[in-house]
XYZ file of C-alpha atoms in Angstrom:
759
model
C -0.076 0.286 -0.060
C 1.929 3.338 -0.916
C 1.957 6.137 1.673
C 0.478 9.777 0.887
C 3.338 11.841 0.226
C 3.728 14.330 3.253
C 4.122 18.153 1.789
C 5.776 20.557 4.319
C 4.495 24.116 3.864
C 6.076 26.437 1.306
C 9.168 28.775 3.219
C 8.068 32.234 2.762
C 10.588 34.959 3.216
C 14.167 34.750 3.697
C 15.829 32.039 5.869
C 18.472 34.601 7.218
C 15.159 36.296 8.856
C 14.470 33.146 11.015
C 17.556 33.437 12.932
C 17.743 35.070 16.440
C 21.328 36.677 17.084
C 20.537 36.777 20.877
C 19.977 33.185 21.108
C 22.208 32.300 23.937
C 22.918 35.509 24.890
C 21.355 35.183 28.576
C 24.253 33.945 30.235
C 27.182 35.075 33.038
C 29.891 33.795 34.232
C 28.169 31.687 36.517
C 25.572 29.543 34.490
C 25.549 29.539 30.380
C 22.761 29.400 28.374
C 25.172 29.914 25.032
C 27.514 32.392 26.419
C 26.866 34.161 23.380
C 26.487 37.903 21.818
C 24.686 39.263 19.063
C 27.715 39.141 16.168
C 26.554 41.450 13.524
C 28.672 40.180 10.683
C 28.854 38.590 7.416
C 29.726 34.837 7.374
C 33.226 34.465 7.961
C 34.094 38.160 8.292
C 37.375 39.513 9.793
C 35.326 41.596 12.230
C 31.964 41.643 14.132
C 29.976 44.358 15.752
C 28.138 44.020 18.700
C 26.233 46.301 21.433
C 27.654 46.912 24.647
C 25.887 46.928 27.821
C 28.772 46.104 30.256
C 30.480 48.841 32.251
C 33.727 47.532 32.030
C 35.838 47.011 28.862
C 38.015 44.299 30.319
C 34.753 41.665 30.994
C 34.243 38.837 27.882
C 30.739 39.712 28.741
C 29.725 42.601 26.764
C 26.288 41.899 26.072
C 24.317 40.221 28.590
C 20.307 39.829 27.826
C 19.494 41.011 31.314
C 21.179 43.957 31.046
C 19.432 47.495 31.131
C 21.781 49.999 29.641
C 23.509 50.367 26.063
C 27.425 51.891 26.035
C 28.667 51.561 22.366
C 28.519 49.000 19.554
C 32.129 47.480 19.148
C 33.725 46.086 16.255
C 34.786 42.589 17.962
C 36.852 39.481 17.342
C 35.965 37.671 20.395
C 35.607 33.833 20.004
C 33.866 32.945 23.719
C 33.908 35.239 26.899
C 36.634 32.859 28.006
C 39.319 34.012 25.726
C 37.700 37.790 26.019
C 37.918 39.971 23.336
C 41.065 41.643 21.321
C 41.165 44.766 18.628
C 38.214 45.962 20.211
C 36.753 49.868 19.420
C 32.793 51.090 19.822
C 31.028 54.131 18.454
C 28.211 55.317 20.663
C 25.828 58.660 19.592
C 24.856 60.983 22.275
C 22.846 64.734 22.764
C 22.943 67.059 25.572
C 25.843 67.114 27.960
C 28.389 65.218 26.905
C 29.338 61.836 28.796
C 32.494 59.932 27.886
C 32.999 57.370 30.603
C 31.548 53.506 29.450
C 29.249 53.700 32.398
C 27.919 57.512 32.768
C 27.110 57.669 29.361
C 24.881 54.003 29.121
C 21.419 54.629 27.785
C 18.722 52.669 28.746
C 17.487 50.397 26.105
C 14.473 47.983 25.652
C 14.830 44.492 24.031
C 11.078 45.678 22.367
C 13.051 48.325 20.511
C 16.069 46.907 19.546
C 15.856 44.438 16.050
C 18.550 41.886 15.702
C 19.379 40.084 12.387
C 23.070 38.939 11.151
C 23.517 40.825 8.933
C 22.135 44.476 10.823
C 21.794 45.606 14.328
C 19.570 48.495 15.457
C 18.410 50.339 18.779
C 16.960 52.984 20.300
C 18.904 55.065 22.988
C 16.305 56.015 25.223
C 18.313 58.642 27.378
C 19.592 60.615 24.009
C 16.295 59.969 22.143
C 18.749 58.419 19.616
C 18.050 55.461 17.172
C 21.407 53.606 16.342
C 22.104 51.125 13.655
C 25.084 49.104 11.870
C 25.569 47.041 9.204
C 28.606 45.244 8.291
C 30.930 43.881 5.472
C 33.971 41.470 5.950
C 36.444 44.423 7.243
C 33.931 47.334 7.464
C 30.864 48.536 8.729
C 27.970 51.282 7.921
C 26.987 52.996 10.746
C 23.268 55.048 10.891
C 22.287 57.348 13.985
C 18.629 59.143 13.550
C 18.879 61.994 15.987
C 16.224 64.228 17.624
C 16.591 67.727 17.137
C 19.648 68.778 19.310
C 22.156 72.027 19.663
C 24.634 69.023 20.971
C 24.508 65.963 18.882
C 27.533 63.775 19.667
C 29.044 60.658 17.948
C 31.833 58.631 20.008
C 34.741 56.675 19.186
C 36.418 54.869 22.387
C 39.218 52.781 21.435
C 38.974 51.297 24.695
C 41.973 50.487 27.073
C 45.100 48.323 25.903
C 46.758 51.181 24.228
C 45.582 53.488 21.502
C 45.343 56.314 19.174
C 43.062 58.653 17.620
C 43.534 61.566 15.299
C 40.629 63.476 14.050
C 40.727 64.706 10.627
C 37.653 67.664 10.577
C 39.316 68.269 6.523
C 38.118 65.020 5.286
C 35.430 64.366 8.255
C 37.761 61.713 9.502
C 38.676 59.736 12.613
C 41.659 57.234 12.778
C 43.849 55.728 14.791
C 44.992 52.118 16.506
C 43.874 50.307 19.088
C 46.125 47.119 20.810
C 43.777 46.018 23.207
C 44.368 42.380 23.550
C 44.004 39.047 26.281
C 47.477 37.253 24.500
C 48.444 35.523 21.152
C 50.231 38.567 19.447
C 53.494 40.081 18.812
C 54.719 43.452 19.900
C 54.068 44.856 17.024
C 50.536 44.213 17.393
C 47.817 46.907 16.110
C 44.144 47.110 14.772
C 43.773 50.381 12.484
C 40.690 52.266 11.581
C 39.333 54.823 9.674
C 35.895 56.417 10.262
C 34.770 58.475 7.688
C 31.566 60.929 8.490
C 28.747 62.525 5.755
C 28.322 65.781 8.129
C 31.051 68.357 8.763
C 32.153 68.595 12.449
C 30.904 71.615 14.279
C 33.041 71.005 17.370
C 35.899 68.284 17.972
C 37.590 66.491 20.713
C 39.601 63.841 22.084
C 40.004 62.233 25.898
C 42.724 60.828 27.679
C 43.167 57.796 30.343
C 41.378 60.000 32.616
C 38.414 60.829 30.561
C 39.456 64.346 30.293
C 38.134 66.539 27.071
C 40.641 68.638 25.584
C 40.325 70.385 22.010
C 43.754 68.316 20.959
C 42.965 66.904 17.449
C 45.282 63.579 18.161
C 45.426 61.321 21.667
C 47.686 58.074 22.477
C 47.669 56.669 25.772
C 46.047 53.802 27.208
C 42.388 54.378 26.747
C 41.955 56.826 24.294
C 38.806 58.624 22.411
C 37.268 61.031 19.990
C 34.158 62.937 20.137
C 32.326 64.925 17.039
C 29.570 67.213 17.661
C 27.122 68.724 15.691
C 23.662 70.257 15.813
C 20.719 68.175 13.919
C 17.692 68.420 12.967
C 14.458 66.240 14.302
C 14.974 62.852 12.060
C 18.441 63.923 10.603
C 20.626 60.934 10.098
C 24.506 60.965 10.485
C 26.394 58.268 8.538
C 29.638 56.539 9.665
C 31.665 54.350 7.336
C 33.859 52.167 9.405
C 37.074 49.971 8.383
C 39.810 48.276 10.030
C 43.272 46.554 8.829
C 45.687 44.430 10.772
C 48.440 45.892 8.068
C 48.786 49.643 8.142
C 46.076 52.353 7.809
C 46.822 52.621 4.194
C 45.371 49.105 4.091
C 42.198 50.317 6.428
C 41.249 52.811 4.138
C 41.748 50.481 1.146
C 38.979 48.166 2.863
C 36.802 50.817 3.473
C 37.351 52.187 -0.091
C 36.818 48.630 -1.628
C 34.314 47.280 0.336
C 31.673 49.917 0.928
C 33.141 52.934 -1.214
C 29.918 54.984 -2.133
C 27.343 52.197 -0.997
C 24.902 53.764 1.050
C 23.859 52.110 4.189
C 20.669 50.094 3.036
C 22.976 48.834 -0.136
C 25.860 47.340 2.484
C 22.486 46.085 4.658
C 21.653 44.105 1.454
C 24.821 42.683 0.216
C 25.063 41.585 3.867
C 21.893 39.764 3.445
C 22.369 38.435 0.219
C 25.607 36.973 1.358
C 24.229 35.183 4.467
C 21.074 34.093 2.233
C 23.857 32.724 -0.371
C 25.018 30.099 2.267
C 21.552 29.328 4.079
C 20.256 28.382 0.806
C 22.595 25.547 0.696
C 20.501 23.850 3.416
C 16.533 24.566 3.184
C 14.486 22.514 5.902
C 10.644 22.633 5.831
C 8.780 21.619 8.849
C 5.166 22.653 10.650
C 7.048 23.737 14.022
C 8.544 26.807 12.931
C 10.608 26.878 15.933
C 12.598 24.407 14.800
C 13.623 26.050 11.860
C 14.147 29.152 13.674
C 17.036 27.040 15.666
C 18.542 25.318 13.152
C 18.943 28.493 11.360
C 20.081 30.149 14.011
C 22.833 26.962 14.666
C 23.859 27.530 11.279
C 24.636 31.245 11.811
C 26.732 30.570 14.454
C 29.126 28.071 12.661
C 29.639 30.223 9.929
C 31.503 32.752 12.521
C 34.471 30.815 12.933
C 37.040 30.351 12.309
C 37.391 34.136 11.200
C 39.212 35.577 8.167
C 42.415 37.172 9.125
C 43.795 37.710 5.997
C 42.842 41.329 3.570
C 43.560 42.236 -0.215
C 46.363 44.190 -1.501
C 45.883 47.263 -3.884
C 46.458 43.937 -6.830
C 43.450 42.097 -5.347
C 46.108 39.645 -3.969
C 45.337 38.194 -0.473
C 47.906 38.953 2.190
C 47.870 38.826 6.226
C 49.393 40.097 9.085
C 50.854 37.119 11.039
C 49.998 37.004 14.712
C 53.136 34.260 14.509
C 55.760 36.689 13.628
C 54.480 39.853 13.103
C 55.089 40.061 9.823
C 53.076 40.513 6.458
C 52.665 37.696 4.494
C 51.000 36.275 1.538
C 47.939 33.951 2.127
C 45.001 33.212 3.469
C 44.529 32.926 7.643
C 41.845 31.947 9.813
C 41.654 32.752 13.344
C 39.607 32.737 16.301
C 39.037 29.265 17.380
C 39.753 26.040 19.662
C 39.933 22.820 17.967
C 39.200 21.282 20.688
C 35.801 21.978 20.711
C 35.199 22.649 16.310
C 36.772 19.390 15.272
C 33.782 17.205 16.358
C 31.276 18.714 13.973
C 31.994 21.936 13.394
C 34.979 21.155 10.647
C 32.858 18.158 9.482
C 30.223 20.128 8.310
C 32.557 22.548 6.751
C 33.934 19.487 5.061
C 30.778 18.478 3.849
C 29.230 21.537 2.504
C 31.643 24.113 2.292
C 34.923 22.721 1.267
C 35.838 25.500 -0.847
C 36.187 27.665 2.616
C 37.740 24.562 4.274
C 40.821 24.611 1.529
C 41.102 27.929 2.583
C 41.164 27.544 6.232
C 43.544 24.552 5.640
C 45.823 26.996 3.554
C 46.000 29.167 6.673
C 47.052 26.623 8.851
C 49.843 25.805 5.922
C 50.859 29.471 6.790
C 50.684 29.281 10.834
C 52.997 26.236 10.780
C 55.586 28.031 8.710
C 55.017 31.043 10.445
C 55.425 29.758 13.969
C 56.833 26.870 13.595
C 53.534 24.304 15.322
C 49.792 23.842 14.591
C 47.745 25.725 16.491
C 45.146 24.644 19.116
C 43.465 27.202 20.126
C 43.995 30.318 18.357
C 42.735 33.885 19.042
C 44.968 35.902 16.877
C 47.759 33.822 17.857
C 48.652 31.022 20.235
C 46.852 30.449 23.094
C 47.278 28.401 26.170
C 43.776 27.156 26.548
C 42.414 22.990 26.538
C 44.526 20.353 25.918
C 45.100 17.305 22.613
C 46.412 17.714 19.549
C 43.066 18.231 17.510
C 44.533 20.307 14.461
C 45.380 16.296 13.560
C 41.750 15.505 13.119
C 40.076 18.429 11.227
C 43.127 18.063 9.068
C 42.704 14.581 8.327
C 39.144 14.540 8.302
C 39.518 17.261 5.265
C 41.587 15.335 3.159
C 39.959 11.986 3.809
C 36.759 13.936 2.773
C 38.533 15.274 -0.628
C 38.992 18.413 0.585
C 42.049 19.800 -1.912
C 44.129 22.838 -2.440
C 46.220 23.122 0.134
C 49.692 21.339 1.472
C 48.855 18.195 2.982
C 52.811 16.989 3.126
C 53.509 20.132 4.802
C 50.733 19.704 7.488
C 51.327 15.722 7.695
C 54.867 16.942 8.544
C 53.434 19.339 11.433
C 51.152 16.692 12.090
C 54.465 14.109 12.545
C 56.165 17.053 15.016
C 53.210 17.470 17.187
C 53.189 13.274 18.005
C 56.742 13.086 18.165
C 58.104 16.166 20.774
C 56.993 18.396 23.396
C 60.304 20.361 22.897
C 60.850 23.695 21.272
C 56.791 24.813 21.753
C 56.414 28.989 22.008
C 56.432 30.706 24.711
C 54.084 33.759 25.747
C 55.614 37.402 26.497
C 56.488 35.858 30.270
C 59.014 33.318 28.696
C 56.316 30.117 29.791
C 55.926 27.428 27.390
C 52.664 27.547 25.552
C 51.738 23.880 27.176
C 48.402 23.982 24.557
C 50.047 23.539 21.647
C 51.880 20.755 20.599
C 51.460 17.518 22.882
C 52.504 18.480 26.605
C 53.474 14.735 28.022
C 54.267 13.476 24.256
C 57.389 11.515 25.529
C 55.748 9.595 28.331
C 53.056 9.021 26.045
C 55.127 7.545 23.349
C 57.492 5.696 25.647
C 54.253 4.357 28.623
C 51.301 4.530 26.036
C 49.643 6.889 28.245
C 50.562 10.593 30.328
C 50.857 9.605 33.632
C 49.042 10.791 37.122
C 51.986 11.420 38.886
C 54.540 13.736 36.568
C 52.844 17.134 37.211
C 51.154 17.000 33.975
C 47.140 17.675 34.374
C 44.095 16.593 33.017
C 46.917 13.683 31.911
C 43.705 11.012 31.338
C 41.860 12.955 29.309
C 45.087 14.246 26.926
C 45.611 10.164 26.500
C 42.134 9.797 24.901
C 42.697 12.763 22.698
C 46.138 12.008 21.698
C 44.895 8.323 21.043
C 42.363 9.831 18.477
C 44.573 12.019 16.769
C 46.747 9.201 16.353
C 44.594 7.120 14.441
C 43.946 10.410 12.181
C 47.479 10.476 11.345
C 47.085 6.768 10.837
C 44.511 7.807 8.151
C 46.214 11.166 6.667
C 49.117 8.796 6.035
C 47.289 5.853 4.647
C 46.006 8.430 1.923
C 49.354 9.596 1.781
C 51.024 6.235 0.878
C 52.633 6.278 3.968
C 52.187 2.712 4.925
C 54.924 2.365 8.142
C 53.364 5.196 9.571
C 49.688 4.269 8.570
C 50.599 1.018 10.943
C 52.568 2.978 13.117
C 49.740 5.619 14.019
C 46.879 2.680 13.947
C 48.793 0.696 16.975
C 48.892 4.184 18.708
C 45.135 4.559 18.232
C 44.757 1.805 20.842
C 46.513 3.555 23.583
C 43.062 4.135 25.277
C 43.103 0.688 26.344
C 46.553 1.174 29.078
C 43.894 3.432 30.936
C 40.582 1.038 30.980
C 40.378 -0.330 34.819
C 38.176 -3.601 34.429
C 37.268 -3.420 38.409
C 35.677 0.071 38.153
C 34.976 -0.226 34.121
C 35.926 3.711 33.753
C 39.362 5.117 32.214
C 41.169 6.134 34.992
C 44.424 7.922 35.603
C 47.628 5.763 35.995
C 51.112 6.443 37.393
C 54.262 6.666 36.281
C 54.691 2.627 37.592
C 52.006 1.238 36.031
C 49.632 1.529 39.172
C 46.188 3.604 39.527
C 45.582 6.760 40.651
C 43.882 6.170 44.054
C 42.053 7.104 45.721
C 39.275 7.028 42.323
C 36.060 8.897 42.409
C 34.182 8.643 38.837
C 32.295 11.857 39.643
C 35.392 13.970 39.983
C 35.913 16.515 37.517
C 38.681 17.817 36.249
C 42.100 16.370 37.642
C 43.085 13.489 35.205
C 40.238 14.719 32.853
C 39.413 18.017 31.193
C 36.150 19.666 32.178
C 34.140 15.850 32.800
C 34.545 13.336 34.557
C 35.482 9.736 34.452
C 31.505 9.137 33.230
C 31.938 11.280 30.490
C 35.682 10.679 29.010
C 35.277 6.780 28.794
C 33.183 7.351 25.776
C 35.945 9.298 24.319
C 37.170 6.137 21.976
C 35.534 7.642 18.795
C 37.829 5.789 16.680
C 37.185 2.243 18.038
C 33.730 2.133 19.942
C 33.600 -1.812 19.122
C 36.873 -2.239 20.915
C 35.684 -0.167 24.399
C 32.362 -2.529 23.907
C 35.122 -5.578 23.965
C 36.508 -4.053 26.892
C 33.023 -3.183 28.794
C 31.829 -7.126 28.063
C 29.967 -7.049 25.106
C 27.249 -5.091 23.553
C 24.509 -5.707 26.844
C 26.631 -4.518 29.325
C 27.900 -1.736 26.774
C 24.367 -0.741 26.407
C 23.847 -0.983 29.951
C 26.372 1.397 30.841
C 25.570 4.093 28.342
C 21.754 4.031 29.894
C 23.412 4.899 33.180
C 24.931 8.341 32.194
C 21.113 9.108 31.664
C 19.997 7.864 34.681
C 22.797 8.353 37.541
C 21.261 11.449 39.548
C 23.815 14.595 38.815
C 26.763 13.816 41.967
C 29.451 15.394 41.383
C 32.887 16.510 43.009
C 34.317 19.812 42.211
C 37.531 19.396 44.735
C 40.191 19.848 41.751
C 38.608 23.477 41.284
C 37.798 24.072 44.390
C 34.424 25.658 43.086
C 31.431 24.790 41.068
C 32.183 25.466 37.766
C 29.755 26.563 35.222
C 29.754 23.421 33.375
C 29.349 21.271 36.295
C 25.827 23.356 37.587
C 24.681 22.691 33.877
C 25.046 18.871 33.978
C 23.103 19.335 37.393
C 20.354 21.105 36.664
C 18.678 19.902 32.918
C 17.636 15.728 34.681
C 19.579 14.014 32.528
C 21.633 12.255 34.966
C 25.828 12.530 34.186
C 25.153 13.445 31.213
C 26.439 16.957 30.421
C 25.441 18.099 26.723
C 26.676 21.672 27.901
C 30.324 20.783 26.892
C 32.145 18.835 24.439
C 33.819 15.644 25.339
C 30.347 13.533 26.021
C 28.248 15.235 22.828
C 28.714 12.373 20.726
C 27.846 9.511 23.383
C 24.328 9.483 22.159
C 25.116 8.208 18.623
C 27.255 5.144 20.316
C 24.008 3.149 20.711
C 24.405 2.978 17.168
C 27.798 0.335 17.571
C 25.800 -1.938 19.946
C 22.860 -3.173 18.352
C 20.720 -0.351 20.071
C 19.994 2.559 17.432
C 16.483 3.015 18.570
C 18.397 4.087 21.688
C 20.534 6.741 20.112
C 16.953 7.915 18.195
C 15.360 8.716 21.249
C 17.916 10.427 23.386
C 18.891 12.927 20.302
C 15.234 14.221 19.810
C 14.991 14.418 23.579
C 18.469 16.521 23.839
C 17.217 18.627 20.988
C 13.389 18.974 22.314
C 14.420 19.607 25.827
C 17.796 21.833 25.502
C 18.104 23.803 22.431
C 15.432 26.595 21.878
C 15.813 30.310 19.231
C 15.724 32.003 22.950
C 18.444 33.929 24.990
C 18.330 30.882 27.268
C 18.271 28.654 24.086
C 21.686 26.512 24.656
C 22.516 24.110 27.436
C 26.279 25.606 28.333
C 29.062 27.573 26.285
C 28.341 27.221 22.237
C 32.054 27.024 21.446
C 32.766 28.747 17.981
C 29.854 26.671 16.627
C 30.313 23.219 18.193
C 27.024 22.758 20.198
C 25.404 24.511 17.020
C 27.021 22.209 15.051
C 25.549 19.597 17.073
C 21.942 20.197 16.659
C 22.483 20.972 12.856
C 23.755 17.643 11.737
C 21.425 15.981 14.250
C 18.400 17.621 12.913
C 19.401 16.613 9.346
C 19.476 13.312 11.223
C 23.178 11.603 11.241
C 26.852 12.741 13.243
C 30.096 12.543 12.617
C 31.211 10.632 15.647
C 34.935 9.915 14.307
C 36.740 11.788 11.911
C 38.413 10.937 8.807
C 36.653 8.011 8.547
C 34.188 9.876 6.162
C 31.111 8.420 7.581
C 28.274 9.816 9.677
C 26.384 7.536 12.256
C 22.333 7.952 12.071
C 20.136 9.186 14.823
C 16.323 10.775 13.835
C 15.806 13.252 11.528
C 13.879 16.187 12.758
C 11.990 17.814 9.745
C 9.797 16.243 7.455
C 12.059 17.661 4.536
C 15.413 18.721 4.290
C 17.246 19.960 0.863
C 20.448 20.094 0.783
C 22.900 21.531 -2.180
C 25.943 19.440 -2.115
C 29.423 20.803 -3.277
C 28.963 18.455 -5.883
C 26.282 20.215 -7.489
C 24.270 17.614 -6.843
C 21.102 17.627 -4.252
C 20.576 15.652 -1.047
C 16.987 15.201 0.087
C 15.561 14.091 3.311
C 12.766 13.156 3.747
C 11.130 11.888 7.007
C 7.579 10.067 6.322
C 5.194 10.132 9.333
C 7.494 13.118 11.593
C 6.294 14.283 14.510
C 7.599 14.757 18.474
C 5.712 11.674 19.334
C 7.077 9.609 15.601
C 10.933 9.738 16.914
C 12.136 6.287 15.668
C 12.995 4.859 12.222
C 10.723 2.546 11.173
C 12.863 1.784 7.899
C 15.198 3.745 5.324
C 15.900 4.133 1.938
C 18.412 5.588 -0.322
C 17.683 6.465 -3.732
C 15.129 3.955 -3.375
C 17.154 1.115 -2.200
C 16.906 -0.723 1.411
C 19.747 1.085 4.017
C 19.606 -1.255 6.961
C 23.482 0.532 8.142
C 23.192 2.717 11.037
C 25.578 4.921 9.384
C 25.984 6.965 5.869
C 29.356 7.821 3.776
C 30.303 10.607 2.763
C 31.002 10.187 -0.766
C 27.304 8.865 -1.200
C 25.688 11.886 0.687
C 27.576 13.915 -1.848
C 26.541 12.550 -4.807
C 22.802 13.356 -3.302
C 19.447 11.646 -4.107
C 16.703 10.778 -1.829
C 17.431 9.484 1.699
C 13.881 8.538 3.385
C 13.390 8.107 6.555
C 9.846 6.533 7.949
C 9.374 7.236 10.970
C 6.714 5.895 14.384
C 6.131 6.179 17.738
C 7.538 3.053 18.969
C 11.247 1.689 18.101
C 11.680 -0.825 15.180
C 14.485 -2.744 17.007
C 15.545 -4.816 14.131
C 16.147 -2.234 11.924
C 20.325 -1.746 12.352
C 20.712 -4.037 14.901
C 23.406 -6.694 13.007
C 26.751 -5.962 14.179
C 27.584 -5.917 9.970
C 25.286 -2.849 9.948
C 27.540 -0.993 12.424
C 30.133 1.928 11.709
C 33.637 1.832 11.976
C 35.688 0.932 14.269
C 39.429 -0.214 14.433
C 38.447 -3.421 16.585
C 36.807 -6.505 15.314
C 33.997 -7.648 17.530
C 35.156 -10.006 20.679
C 34.379 -13.837 19.661
């Protein structure tokens, strides 16, 4: 009996207008619902712009949803509040008595008089009766300030603390200067040069010094200086400001202004920015009666297409060049920054390899340049090397790109860089205080290569987590080696990819820290966060064996015991020991409060875990949990994320999962199947082919996969391949309210693992 075809409602309006840039902004140091800010940018733009509600320019929480006042709209490069910002400066408008300080000048505002889109932002500054708007390009932006009738209308440029200079050029209606504020990862000659060009003559011009003291001086330099230009305005009069910046030179900043904005008016720039987003969003059209799910999906996609951001510019001849935060020189070629690979290797970069390979190729070219200029691959860059997080995860995203067909970059040089990471911890870069940047390369590489693990008792923190992550990276190296014809390396690193076994404690059934002499870390509390692990405990990290879930099944005593152990994560109360940190860090609190037991989706180490049922003959449990997580933990609202959004990773989990599959292991070319959220999704693949994903009978209750066909053929396997998806066609799921426990249950239907099932 044939099934009637379900028709989804037609899309109306622009997909980009489904996005809520305020999703995730209801956050604080103590509890994160995203730790995002409304980033007004174009996809991957060198600069973003955001309203500022914080009184202190040094805080990473520049905009929070519960704030009452706004005191500026700043150029930002911040990838995370924990990393903080760099090269920032802000603009603001006032009327009446001039107020310079961030706190003093702040104006009351309401979200009811605030409009946020990825491509523009508009807010009513109630205390001054001024409406402020901004719209971006890659390296520039346009502001529009609408004033009331005022004898004293002011526009301020605040160069913010951290080293700054301003110069007012009344003849050309310009303010120029530079800012040097940063929180690390920059050479001594780091500058962000800016130019702001006005469409009004200045009646009065002033600058202020480090003590907020105003004078008529046209030029000012110091730790924290600024400039203000004033004029008389009529009711409803608009003042436009075109702003651009450069990390290379003042001349390049002006070139960026001319090439990216030129004579365009505000509305033209806004239309171009909107079109840039719409072009990317149109690659994936999802249809569903639930508009909220569609809004969440495109809001997630918006977050994924911001980082890593471009850190390159174009010279007078149009050639791509960049200032290097690694050696302080200007070089040819691409460079990208503002990314923590510990987060983004998991799903963001696999998404790029699948849907945006041309962008991924540029990013890889940038990694080649980073290695040549700095001597090491980055693991956290903002804008240069930053000493945050652990692992050697650059290997994962490089190998994943190459295995999945991304080309146009020097693979041999990146392979050399990956091997260097895996071979030695000597000669790593140092920060300005002379300390080794331990997040680069592999801390404890020599121990790991000799013993098969990083010991618990040699003064290297988070040692078990490091061991697991190095083993995963070794698998990626082995896959890359195989693809490059390096047979001996492929064997060597495939063997090292099994090193996770050295830390599996058969007595407790968990991964556990191990001392140099082979004895176990004691006492052992599996609920203890940190210590041997990174922002998690043994219950989270014991699943971090993406390259070999079958090997983990074997260690745990077979499929049933493995499934029972997976189930226990969701049913064990959210007990925790926070003694390692001396406080309950926000990641712990986010696990505790959502009533999902020990499952800590708000942080990255365990996000792949619900998909592991696919390896153990119980894919229906994957289907239940991924739909439950999407429904409970995500929404297009200010509290719409379950923890730190982290450069698109928590968003990428949602985007992949909503489409019905997820990249558990890098460099395998496979995606584990879950439960598609939408009734219909149409993907324009980079090959030019169209992939359609249809989920018949889909609803909030019908979360279970009854059957799958791909191009009309039954698909019993619990995974999809990159190569097949690239070629397009129709992937059809039939959904229902009860599990089909036979689908995908055969061991032969499971995704890739290094190990074979135990006899």
